[in-house]
Amino acid sequence: MHKIARELVVNHVKDMIIESTKTLDKSIVDSLFLAKDQEENPLAKSVLEKIIKNQEIAKTEDIPLCQDTGIVVCFVEVGRDLHFDYDLRHAINEGVSKGYIEGFLRKSIVSHPLKRVNTQDNTPAVIHFDFISGKQLIIHLAPKGGGSENMSTLKMLSPADGRQGIIDFVLKSIKDAGGKPCPPLIVGVGIGGNFEYVAELAKKAIFRPLSDVSPIMEDRLLEEELLEKINALDVGPMGLGGKTTALAVKVNSAACHIASLPVAVNLQCHSARKSEVILIGTQA
Amino acid sequence: MERKLNTPISDPVRKSLCAGEEVLISGTIYTARDAAHRLMVESIENKQALPFDFEGQIIYYVGPTPAKTGQAIGSCGPTSSYRMDRYSPSLMEKGLKVMIGKGERTEPLREVIQAQEAVYLIAIGGIGALLSKTVVSSEIIAYDELGPEAIRKLSVKDFPAIVAIDSKGQSIFK
Ligand code: SF4
């Protein structure tokens, strides 16, 4: 039996939140530089230059990249050999609370969708648990912005709509969203599963590394085709036109019912903040 | 080259702005987002006083992160403007002529902007750290209880924005 101290979880979550809201992953910065060099639209170039400058200021001056420091989403993988004598969900939320208060981050969570009273510490986080073998605890975490989340979409297509139906739906979602989700985007697409699972697939897709390509041939071809077609829409950075609407498209698929073809599109803005930690249990 | 704008913005200056133009704003701007808009519209409906006089002023849709000691403000980029579309016509009737936010507005709102000869500017979303460097001072003047959504009076120097819908109703968005 293996254990991981509660304090360790709390502190790691806190640190990941503070760090990720101020630093953009190098792969995204590199991709923004590349996009800026390739843009021919002067306004698009100017927007990309400012986005690049912004992440430099955020990092060097310790200021959040964006004022919307998001709702925290966690995908937690729990090793089967681990034993917890505390509530892991509580520990993660305590880390979230500490991160937002000590990190001077914006508290954007209200306790009820209609009563709308701020919880004052950005809890609760949205936490998904899964089991893996071994004694590791892996926490994938993203402070996810509301603007891009609001433009995400889901539709239960008919199997006859097929691949073209998926492409049409994704393109329509991006076009309708325009500048509102703060493009350039990372587009997470879920296909298959059922109503709630397809949304989770799309959300998980935005957690994939920028350079990652799907190991499934059908999904990989869809990723390539969608990226090309999305960037031909002329939405551009902040919706002002240009060829940089998406930096990447990730497709995640799952088995589904004979009657269904669920599709979900989760949009991640250019402020694509995320972090990951692997904690290893010690023999108790 | 960006065009320099000083607040308050006079009628001729406002009407001379063209969609697509990049500007640098200096002077006073007021912040307000969803909750503050709802309260201001309630005040108008109940014939109560507004937190400030809209004449020649700018409202910026933002909810900043908390400032650390030594900072005027935290990260302070724009929030999506379409959520304000149901409130903005009432404010424009009370004299508001310049708004800053991000993203498209609905077609009916574009028509109101044109009818009122108002102007909608956009700031770039997600660059709150960079924009915070243009804020010289910040003071809460209303709705303190709303936290990040309180109305702040900001003093800015060379705040970068782009004219998205001009007073003739021309829009930069496709
Ligand atoms: S969509 Fe993203 S970049 Fe834009 S304001 Fe929201 S969190 Fe910031």
Short mmCIF file of C-alpha atoms and ligand atoms in Angstrom, two decimals:
data_model
loop_
_atom_site.label_atom_id
_atom_site.label_comp_id
_atom_site.label_asym_id
_atom_site.label_seq_id
_atom_site.Cartn_x
_atom_site.Cartn_y
_atom_site.Cartn_z
CA MET A 1 0.00 0.00 0.00
CA HIS A 2 1.29 3.45 -0.92
CA LYS A 3 0.44 6.92 0.30
CA ILE A 4 0.85 10.52 -0.81
CA ALA A 5 0.76 13.22 1.86
CA ARG A 6 -2.25 15.55 1.64
CA GLU A 7 -0.02 18.60 1.97
CA LEU A 8 1.91 17.55 -1.11
CA VAL A 9 -1.26 17.50 -3.21
CA VAL A 10 -2.44 20.87 -1.86
CA ASN A 11 0.91 22.57 -2.49
CA HIS A 12 1.40 21.14 -5.96
CA VAL A 13 -2.06 22.21 -7.08
CA LYS A 14 -1.49 25.68 -5.65
CA ASP A 15 1.87 26.05 -7.40
CA MET A 16 0.57 24.71 -10.72
CA ILE A 17 -2.21 27.29 -10.72
CA ILE A 18 0.03 30.23 -9.92
CA GLU A 19 2.69 29.15 -12.41
CA SER A 20 0.35 28.25 -15.27
CA THR A 21 -1.61 31.51 -15.15
CA LYS A 22 1.61 33.44 -15.78
CA THR A 23 3.55 31.31 -18.21
CA LEU A 24 2.54 30.05 -21.59
CA ASP A 25 4.01 26.73 -22.66
CA LYS A 26 7.02 27.10 -24.98
CA SER A 27 5.36 25.03 -27.70
CA ILE A 28 2.53 27.57 -27.88
CA VAL A 29 4.89 30.55 -27.88
CA ASP A 30 6.91 28.97 -30.72
CA SER A 31 3.74 28.35 -32.66
CA LEU A 32 2.62 31.99 -32.16
CA PHE A 33 5.98 33.23 -33.49
CA LEU A 34 5.63 31.00 -36.54
CA ALA A 35 2.08 32.24 -37.14
CA LYS A 36 3.18 35.87 -36.82
CA ASP A 37 5.89 35.37 -39.44
CA GLN A 38 3.45 33.70 -41.83
CA GLU A 39 0.59 36.19 -41.47
CA GLU A 40 0.13 38.58 -44.39
CA ASN A 41 -2.80 40.48 -42.88
CA PRO A 42 -1.21 43.50 -41.08
CA LEU A 43 -3.86 43.67 -38.34
CA ALA A 44 -3.48 39.93 -37.66
CA LYS A 45 0.29 40.37 -37.45
CA SER A 46 -0.11 43.28 -35.05
CA VAL A 47 -2.46 41.24 -32.81
CA LEU A 48 -0.06 38.28 -32.75
CA GLU A 49 2.85 40.59 -31.90
CA LYS A 50 0.93 41.88 -28.89
CA ILE A 51 -0.01 38.38 -27.76
CA ILE A 52 3.68 37.42 -27.88
CA LYS A 53 4.71 40.58 -26.04
CA ASN A 54 2.02 39.92 -23.44
CA GLN A 55 3.40 36.51 -22.47
CA GLU A 56 6.88 38.02 -22.10
CA ILE A 57 5.54 40.69 -19.71
CA ALA A 58 3.45 38.11 -17.82
CA LYS A 59 6.47 35.87 -17.29
CA THR A 60 9.07 38.49 -16.42
CA GLU A 61 6.83 40.74 -14.34
CA ASP A 62 4.76 38.02 -12.70
CA ILE A 63 1.37 39.31 -13.93
CA PRO A 64 -1.40 36.89 -15.01
CA LEU A 65 -1.46 36.41 -18.81
CA CYS A 66 -5.17 37.13 -18.85
CA GLN A 67 -7.51 38.70 -16.29
CA ASP A 68 -9.84 35.72 -16.68
CA THR A 69 -7.90 33.19 -14.66
CA GLY A 70 -10.61 30.68 -15.37
CA ILE A 71 -12.48 27.81 -13.81
CA VAL A 72 -10.11 25.00 -12.82
CA VAL A 73 -10.57 21.71 -14.65
CA CYS A 74 -8.62 18.67 -13.46
CA PHE A 75 -8.20 15.23 -14.92
CA VAL A 76 -6.81 13.07 -12.14
CA GLU A 77 -5.37 9.61 -12.68
CA VAL A 78 -5.20 7.59 -9.49
CA GLY A 79 -2.85 4.60 -9.21
CA ARG A 80 -4.59 1.48 -7.92
CA ASP A 81 -1.87 0.84 -5.31
CA LEU A 82 -2.51 4.16 -3.60
CA HIS A 83 -4.45 4.53 -0.39
CA PHE A 84 -5.92 7.87 0.71
CA ASP A 85 -6.91 8.56 4.32
CA TYR A 86 -8.23 11.98 3.26
CA ASP A 87 -10.64 13.28 0.65
CA LEU A 88 -8.59 13.84 -2.50
CA ARG A 89 -11.24 16.14 -3.95
CA HIS A 90 -11.06 18.37 -0.86
CA ALA A 91 -7.27 18.47 -1.03
CA ILE A 92 -7.34 19.56 -4.68
CA ASN A 93 -9.91 22.25 -3.91
CA GLU A 94 -7.80 23.49 -1.01
CA GLY A 95 -4.88 23.87 -3.43
CA VAL A 96 -7.15 25.78 -5.81
CA SER A 97 -8.29 28.11 -3.03
CA LYS A 98 -4.71 28.80 -1.92
CA GLY A 99 -3.52 29.32 -5.48
CA TYR A 100 -6.18 31.92 -6.29
CA ILE A 101 -5.85 33.81 -3.02
CA GLU A 102 -2.07 33.76 -2.65
CA GLY A 103 -1.48 34.21 -6.38
CA PHE A 104 -3.64 37.37 -6.65
CA LEU A 105 -5.79 35.69 -9.30
CA ARG A 106 -9.33 36.59 -10.21
CA LYS A 107 -12.06 34.65 -8.42
CA SER A 108 -14.63 33.93 -11.10
CA ILE A 109 -16.83 31.19 -9.62
CA VAL A 110 -20.38 31.73 -8.37
CA SER A 111 -21.94 29.07 -6.14
CA HIS A 112 -25.24 28.80 -8.00
CA PRO A 113 -25.91 29.62 -11.67
CA LEU A 114 -28.95 31.74 -10.84
CA LYS A 115 -28.14 33.11 -7.38
CA ARG A 116 -24.65 34.07 -8.62
CA VAL A 117 -22.83 34.65 -5.34
CA ASN A 118 -19.05 34.55 -5.70
CA THR A 119 -17.37 31.78 -3.68
CA GLN A 120 -14.39 34.13 -3.15
CA ASP A 121 -11.66 31.54 -3.70
CA ASN A 122 -12.47 30.16 -7.17
CA THR A 123 -13.57 26.78 -5.79
CA PRO A 124 -14.99 24.34 -6.56
CA ALA A 125 -12.88 22.97 -9.40
CA VAL A 126 -14.36 20.58 -11.95
CA ILE A 127 -12.55 17.32 -11.22
CA HIS A 128 -12.63 14.06 -13.22
CA PHE A 129 -11.13 10.91 -11.71
CA ASP A 130 -9.83 7.86 -13.48
CA PHE A 131 -7.85 4.80 -12.35
CA ILE A 132 -4.48 3.60 -13.60
CA SER A 133 -2.14 0.83 -12.49
CA GLY A 134 0.75 1.47 -10.08
CA LYS A 135 1.44 3.99 -7.34
CA GLN A 136 1.33 7.24 -9.26
CA LEU A 137 -1.05 10.14 -8.89
CA ILE A 138 -1.17 12.23 -12.04
CA ILE A 139 -2.94 15.59 -11.99
CA HIS A 140 -3.59 17.40 -15.27
CA LEU A 141 -4.91 20.85 -14.55
CA ALA A 142 -6.12 23.81 -16.61
CA PRO A 143 -7.44 27.20 -15.48
CA LYS A 144 -9.94 27.44 -18.33
CA GLY A 145 -11.19 30.79 -19.58
CA GLY A 146 -14.91 31.53 -19.73
CA GLY A 147 -14.90 33.31 -23.09
CA SER A 148 -13.67 30.32 -25.05
CA GLU A 149 -15.71 27.88 -22.95
CA ASN A 150 -18.91 29.82 -23.75
CA MET A 151 -18.36 29.29 -27.48
CA SER A 152 -18.02 25.50 -27.18
CA THR A 153 -20.68 23.35 -28.84
CA LEU A 154 -22.20 19.87 -28.82
CA LYS A 155 -24.53 18.13 -31.24
CA MET A 156 -25.97 14.66 -31.53
CA LEU A 157 -25.53 14.00 -35.25
CA SER A 158 -27.12 11.15 -37.15
CA PRO A 159 -24.75 8.33 -38.26
CA ALA A 160 -25.72 9.19 -41.85
CA ASP A 161 -24.21 12.68 -41.38
CA GLY A 162 -20.84 10.92 -41.20
CA ARG A 163 -17.44 12.53 -41.53
CA GLN A 164 -18.73 15.48 -43.58
CA GLY A 165 -21.36 16.18 -40.93
CA ILE A 166 -18.62 16.41 -38.30
CA ILE A 167 -16.50 18.72 -40.45
CA ASP A 168 -19.46 21.00 -41.21
CA PHE A 169 -20.42 21.21 -37.54
CA VAL A 170 -16.88 22.04 -36.39
CA LEU A 171 -16.44 24.71 -39.08
CA LYS A 172 -19.79 26.28 -38.27
CA SER A 173 -18.90 26.37 -34.56
CA ILE A 174 -15.62 28.20 -35.25
CA LYS A 175 -17.17 30.62 -37.72
CA ASP A 176 -20.10 31.46 -35.43
CA ALA A 177 -17.71 31.98 -32.50
CA GLY A 178 -15.67 34.52 -34.52
CA GLY A 179 -13.42 36.64 -32.32
CA LYS A 180 -15.26 35.89 -29.08
CA PRO A 181 -13.19 32.87 -27.89
CA CYS A 182 -9.92 34.82 -28.46
CA PRO A 183 -8.41 33.06 -31.47
CA PRO A 184 -5.85 31.74 -32.36
CA LEU A 185 -7.43 28.67 -30.82
CA ILE A 186 -6.64 25.14 -29.87
CA VAL A 187 -9.68 23.19 -31.00
CA GLY A 188 -10.63 20.07 -29.06
CA VAL A 189 -13.05 17.79 -30.89
CA GLY A 190 -14.79 14.79 -29.36
CA ILE A 191 -16.57 12.25 -31.53
CA GLY A 192 -18.54 9.21 -30.34
CA GLY A 193 -19.34 8.11 -26.80
CA ASN A 194 -22.66 9.52 -25.63
CA PHE A 195 -24.03 12.92 -24.62
CA GLU A 196 -21.83 13.66 -21.59
CA TYR A 197 -18.84 11.60 -22.64
CA VAL A 198 -18.36 13.37 -25.96
CA ALA A 199 -17.96 16.68 -24.11
CA GLU A 200 -15.34 15.09 -21.88
CA LEU A 201 -13.50 13.76 -24.94
CA ALA A 202 -13.40 17.26 -26.42
CA LYS A 203 -12.18 18.74 -23.15
CA LYS A 204 -9.47 16.09 -22.82
CA ALA A 205 -8.36 16.87 -26.36
CA ILE A 206 -7.30 20.42 -25.43
CA PHE A 207 -4.99 18.92 -22.80
CA ARG A 208 -2.97 17.06 -25.44
CA PRO A 209 0.51 18.43 -26.22
CA LEU A 210 0.49 20.85 -29.16
CA SER A 211 2.61 18.56 -31.35
CA ASP A 212 0.68 15.41 -30.47
CA VAL A 213 -1.05 13.62 -33.35
CA SER A 214 -3.76 11.01 -32.90
CA PRO A 215 -2.55 7.40 -33.16
CA ILE A 216 -5.86 6.53 -34.87
CA MET A 217 -5.66 7.07 -38.63
CA GLU A 218 -9.25 8.34 -39.09
CA ASP A 219 -8.85 10.86 -36.27
CA ARG A 220 -5.45 12.02 -37.49
CA LEU A 221 -6.75 12.66 -40.99
CA LEU A 222 -9.66 14.57 -39.48
CA GLU A 223 -7.25 16.68 -37.39
CA GLU A 224 -5.25 17.60 -40.49
CA GLU A 225 -8.24 18.39 -42.65
CA LEU A 226 -9.98 20.40 -39.95
CA LEU A 227 -6.89 22.50 -39.22
CA GLU A 228 -6.52 23.39 -42.87
CA LYS A 229 -10.20 24.22 -43.33
CA ILE A 230 -10.47 26.22 -40.08
CA ASN A 231 -7.51 28.35 -41.09
CA ALA A 232 -9.09 28.98 -44.48
CA LEU A 233 -12.19 30.52 -42.79
CA ASP A 234 -10.44 33.92 -42.49
CA VAL A 235 -11.60 34.37 -38.89
CA GLY A 236 -8.03 35.14 -37.84
CA PRO A 237 -6.54 36.41 -34.56
CA MET A 238 -9.33 38.01 -32.47
CA GLY A 239 -11.71 37.53 -35.41
CA LEU A 240 -10.16 40.35 -37.46
CA GLY A 241 -9.25 38.21 -40.46
CA GLY A 242 -6.08 36.32 -41.34
CA LYS A 243 -4.95 32.74 -41.65
CA THR A 244 -4.22 32.02 -37.99
CA THR A 245 -7.56 30.93 -36.57
CA ALA A 246 -6.32 27.71 -34.94
CA LEU A 247 -2.85 26.63 -33.84
CA ALA A 248 -3.94 23.02 -33.55
CA VAL A 249 -6.91 20.67 -33.79
CA LYS A 250 -7.07 17.55 -31.61
CA VAL A 251 -9.65 14.84 -32.19
CA ASN A 252 -10.49 12.23 -29.53
CA SER A 253 -12.90 9.42 -30.35
CA ALA A 254 -14.76 6.68 -28.50
CA ALA A 255 -17.18 3.83 -29.20
CA CYS A 256 -20.82 4.86 -29.55
CA HIS A 257 -24.39 3.58 -30.04
CA ILE A 258 -25.55 2.32 -33.47
CA ALA A 259 -28.07 5.18 -33.59
CA SER A 260 -25.67 7.99 -32.61
CA LEU A 261 -22.88 10.18 -33.85
CA PRO A 262 -22.19 12.64 -31.01
CA VAL A 263 -19.76 15.51 -31.71
CA ALA A 264 -18.46 18.15 -29.31
CA VAL A 265 -16.15 21.09 -29.87
CA ASN A 266 -14.29 22.55 -26.90
CA LEU A 267 -12.45 25.75 -27.69
CA GLN A 268 -9.25 26.76 -25.95
CA CYS A 269 -8.07 30.35 -26.38
CA HIS A 270 -4.50 31.44 -27.12
CA SER A 271 -4.08 31.86 -23.37
CA ALA A 272 -3.93 28.05 -23.24
CA ARG A 273 -2.83 27.59 -19.66
CA LYS A 274 -2.28 24.12 -18.31
CA SER A 275 0.01 22.13 -16.09
CA GLU A 276 0.66 18.56 -15.03
CA VAL A 277 2.30 16.83 -12.07
CA ILE A 278 3.18 13.22 -11.36
CA LEU A 279 3.38 12.32 -7.68
CA ILE A 280 4.71 8.92 -6.62
CA GLY A 281 3.36 7.20 -3.51
CA THR A 282 5.71 6.04 -0.79
CA GLN A 283 5.39 2.71 1.03
CA ALA A 284 3.13 3.16 4.04
CA MET B 1 0.83 54.10 -37.13
CA GLU B 2 -1.69 54.29 -34.27
CA ARG B 3 -3.74 57.41 -33.77
CA LYS B 4 -3.62 59.07 -30.34
CA LEU B 5 -6.92 59.71 -28.60
CA ASN B 6 -7.44 61.72 -25.43
CA THR B 7 -10.51 61.49 -23.20
CA PRO B 8 -13.09 62.92 -22.96
CA ILE B 9 -13.69 62.22 -26.63
CA SER B 10 -15.39 65.06 -28.47
CA ASP B 11 -18.18 64.50 -31.00
CA PRO B 12 -16.07 65.45 -34.06
CA VAL B 13 -13.18 63.19 -32.98
CA ARG B 14 -15.52 60.28 -32.31
CA LYS B 15 -17.25 60.68 -35.66
CA SER B 16 -13.91 60.80 -37.48
CA LEU B 17 -12.90 57.31 -36.26
CA CYS B 18 -12.98 54.60 -38.94
CA ALA B 19 -13.44 50.84 -38.55
CA GLY B 20 -10.04 49.12 -38.65
CA GLU B 21 -8.09 52.09 -37.30
CA GLU B 22 -5.64 51.37 -34.46
CA VAL B 23 -5.74 53.89 -31.60
CA LEU B 24 -3.87 54.63 -28.36
CA ILE B 25 -6.12 56.04 -25.65
CA SER B 26 -4.95 58.33 -22.85
CA GLY B 27 -7.04 59.75 -20.04
CA THR B 28 -9.93 58.35 -18.03
CA ILE B 29 -11.88 55.17 -18.79
CA TYR B 30 -14.53 53.51 -16.64
CA THR B 31 -14.83 49.74 -16.20
CA ALA B 32 -18.10 47.81 -16.12
CA ARG B 33 -19.09 44.27 -17.05
CA ASP B 34 -22.22 42.09 -16.72
CA ALA B 35 -23.28 42.71 -13.12
CA ALA B 36 -22.49 46.45 -13.15
CA HIS B 37 -24.43 46.84 -16.41
CA ARG B 38 -27.44 45.13 -14.87
CA LEU B 39 -27.31 47.49 -11.86
CA MET B 40 -26.90 50.61 -14.01
CA VAL B 41 -29.88 49.64 -16.18
CA GLU B 42 -31.92 49.01 -13.01
CA SER B 43 -30.97 52.51 -11.82
CA ILE B 44 -32.15 53.98 -15.12
CA GLU B 45 -35.45 52.08 -14.91
CA ASN B 46 -35.96 53.25 -11.31
CA LYS B 47 -34.97 56.82 -12.23
CA GLN B 48 -32.02 56.75 -9.84
CA ALA B 49 -28.67 58.47 -10.32
CA LEU B 50 -25.94 56.73 -12.33
CA PRO B 51 -22.45 56.17 -10.84
CA PHE B 52 -20.91 58.70 -13.26
CA ASP B 53 -21.87 61.05 -16.09
CA PHE B 54 -21.57 59.24 -19.44
CA GLU B 55 -20.99 62.44 -21.46
CA GLY B 56 -17.84 61.98 -23.58
CA GLN B 57 -16.75 59.00 -21.45
CA ILE B 58 -15.69 55.47 -22.28
CA ILE B 59 -16.88 52.21 -20.72
CA TYR B 60 -14.42 49.32 -20.85
CA TYR B 61 -15.70 45.76 -20.31
CA VAL B 62 -13.18 44.28 -17.90
CA GLY B 63 -12.92 42.46 -14.58
CA PRO B 64 -9.25 42.69 -13.55
CA THR B 65 -7.24 40.37 -11.33
CA PRO B 66 -6.41 41.85 -7.88
CA ALA B 67 -3.48 44.29 -7.84
CA LYS B 68 -0.41 43.41 -5.82
CA THR B 69 1.20 46.11 -3.73
CA GLY B 70 2.96 48.56 -6.01
CA GLN B 71 0.68 47.81 -8.97
CA ALA B 72 -2.11 50.14 -10.15
CA ILE B 73 -4.13 47.15 -11.32
CA GLY B 74 -3.71 43.44 -12.05
CA SER B 75 -4.15 41.76 -15.42
CA CYS B 76 -6.91 43.71 -17.22
CA GLY B 77 -7.85 42.55 -20.73
CA PRO B 78 -11.33 42.89 -22.25
CA THR B 79 -14.24 40.51 -21.77
CA SER B 80 -16.70 39.54 -24.53
CA SER B 81 -18.98 42.42 -25.45
CA TYR B 82 -22.01 40.53 -26.78
CA ARG B 83 -23.12 39.84 -23.21
CA MET B 84 -23.58 43.58 -22.72
CA ASP B 85 -25.72 43.94 -25.87
CA ARG B 86 -29.02 43.79 -24.01
CA TYR B 87 -27.94 46.63 -21.67
CA SER B 88 -25.95 48.96 -23.95
CA PRO B 89 -28.93 50.59 -25.73
CA SER B 90 -30.24 51.95 -22.39
CA LEU B 91 -26.80 53.35 -21.55
CA MET B 92 -26.44 54.90 -25.00
CA GLU B 93 -29.78 56.62 -24.51
CA LYS B 94 -28.26 58.19 -21.42
CA GLY B 95 -25.33 59.57 -23.41
CA LEU B 96 -22.77 56.76 -23.55
CA LYS B 97 -20.96 56.95 -26.90
CA VAL B 98 -17.78 54.89 -26.62
CA MET B 99 -17.41 51.27 -25.52
CA ILE B 100 -14.40 48.97 -25.42
CA GLY B 101 -14.64 45.18 -25.27
CA LYS B 102 -13.76 42.18 -27.38
CA GLY B 103 -15.45 40.25 -30.17
CA GLU B 104 -18.49 40.76 -32.37
CA ARG B 105 -21.71 42.44 -31.30
CA THR B 106 -25.16 41.43 -32.45
CA GLU B 107 -26.60 43.02 -35.61
CA PRO B 108 -29.38 44.88 -33.71
CA LEU B 109 -26.72 46.42 -31.46
CA ARG B 110 -24.64 47.49 -34.46
CA GLU B 111 -27.74 49.28 -35.73
CA VAL B 112 -28.18 51.08 -32.40
CA ILE B 113 -24.50 52.12 -32.49
CA GLN B 114 -25.03 53.55 -35.97
CA ALA B 115 -28.26 55.33 -34.99
CA GLN B 116 -26.58 56.84 -31.92
CA GLU B 117 -23.40 57.65 -33.88
CA ALA B 118 -21.54 55.82 -31.13
CA VAL B 119 -18.29 53.87 -31.51
CA TYR B 120 -17.33 50.36 -30.47
CA LEU B 121 -13.64 49.71 -29.95
CA ILE B 122 -11.98 46.40 -29.27
CA ALA B 123 -8.95 45.65 -27.17
CA ILE B 124 -7.12 42.38 -27.78
CA GLY B 125 -8.40 39.57 -25.57
CA GLY B 126 -5.94 37.66 -23.42
CA ILE B 127 -3.28 40.36 -23.22
CA GLY B 128 -4.18 41.58 -19.76
CA ALA B 129 -0.56 41.70 -18.57
CA LEU B 130 0.46 44.04 -21.40
CA LEU B 131 -2.64 46.22 -20.97
CA SER B 132 -2.02 46.53 -17.22
CA LYS B 133 1.20 48.41 -18.03
CA THR B 134 -0.87 51.20 -19.62
CA VAL B 135 -2.95 51.77 -16.47
CA VAL B 136 -1.52 54.53 -14.32
CA SER B 137 -4.11 54.46 -11.54
CA SER B 138 -7.33 52.70 -10.60
CA GLU B 139 -10.02 53.59 -8.12
CA ILE B 140 -13.30 51.83 -7.33
CA ILE B 141 -16.15 54.34 -7.64
CA ALA B 142 -19.25 52.12 -7.41
CA TYR B 143 -20.53 48.63 -6.60
CA ASP B 144 -17.55 47.69 -4.44
CA GLU B 145 -19.43 44.54 -3.36
CA LEU B 146 -19.11 43.16 -6.91
CA GLY B 147 -15.37 42.55 -6.46
CA PRO B 148 -13.80 42.20 -9.93
CA GLU B 149 -17.06 43.49 -11.41
CA ALA B 150 -17.05 46.79 -9.45
CA ILE B 151 -16.92 50.02 -11.47
CA ARG B 152 -13.39 51.39 -11.56
CA LYS B 153 -12.18 54.72 -12.80
CA LEU B 154 -8.92 54.06 -14.62
CA SER B 155 -6.36 56.54 -15.71
CA VAL B 156 -4.59 55.14 -18.78
CA LYS B 157 -1.67 56.13 -20.97
CA ASP B 158 -1.52 54.83 -24.55
CA PHE B 159 -4.04 52.02 -24.07
CA PRO B 160 -4.09 50.14 -27.44
CA ALA B 161 -7.44 49.48 -29.11
CA ILE B 162 -8.90 49.01 -32.58
CA VAL B 163 -12.04 50.70 -33.97
CA ALA B 164 -14.42 47.78 -34.58
CA ILE B 165 -17.72 49.55 -35.33
CA ASP B 166 -17.57 53.23 -36.27
CA SER B 167 -20.24 55.92 -35.97
CA LYS B 168 -21.41 55.18 -39.51
CA GLY B 169 -22.07 51.59 -38.51
CA GLN B 170 -19.18 50.14 -40.51
CA SER B 171 -17.84 46.97 -38.86
CA ILE B 172 -14.40 45.40 -38.99
CA PHE B 173 -15.82 41.92 -38.48
CA LYS B 174 -16.53 39.73 -41.49
S1 SF4 C 1 -11.09 33.58 -23.90
FE1 SF4 C 1 -9.11 33.14 -22.97
S2 SF4 C 1 -7.72 34.77 -23.60
FE2 SF4 C 1 -9.82 35.44 -24.01
S3 SF4 C 1 -10.38 36.61 -22.21
FE3 SF4 C 1 -11.12 34.53 -21.88
S4 SF4 C 1 -9.45 33.47 -20.81
FE4 SF4 C 1 -8.62 35.37 -21.64
#
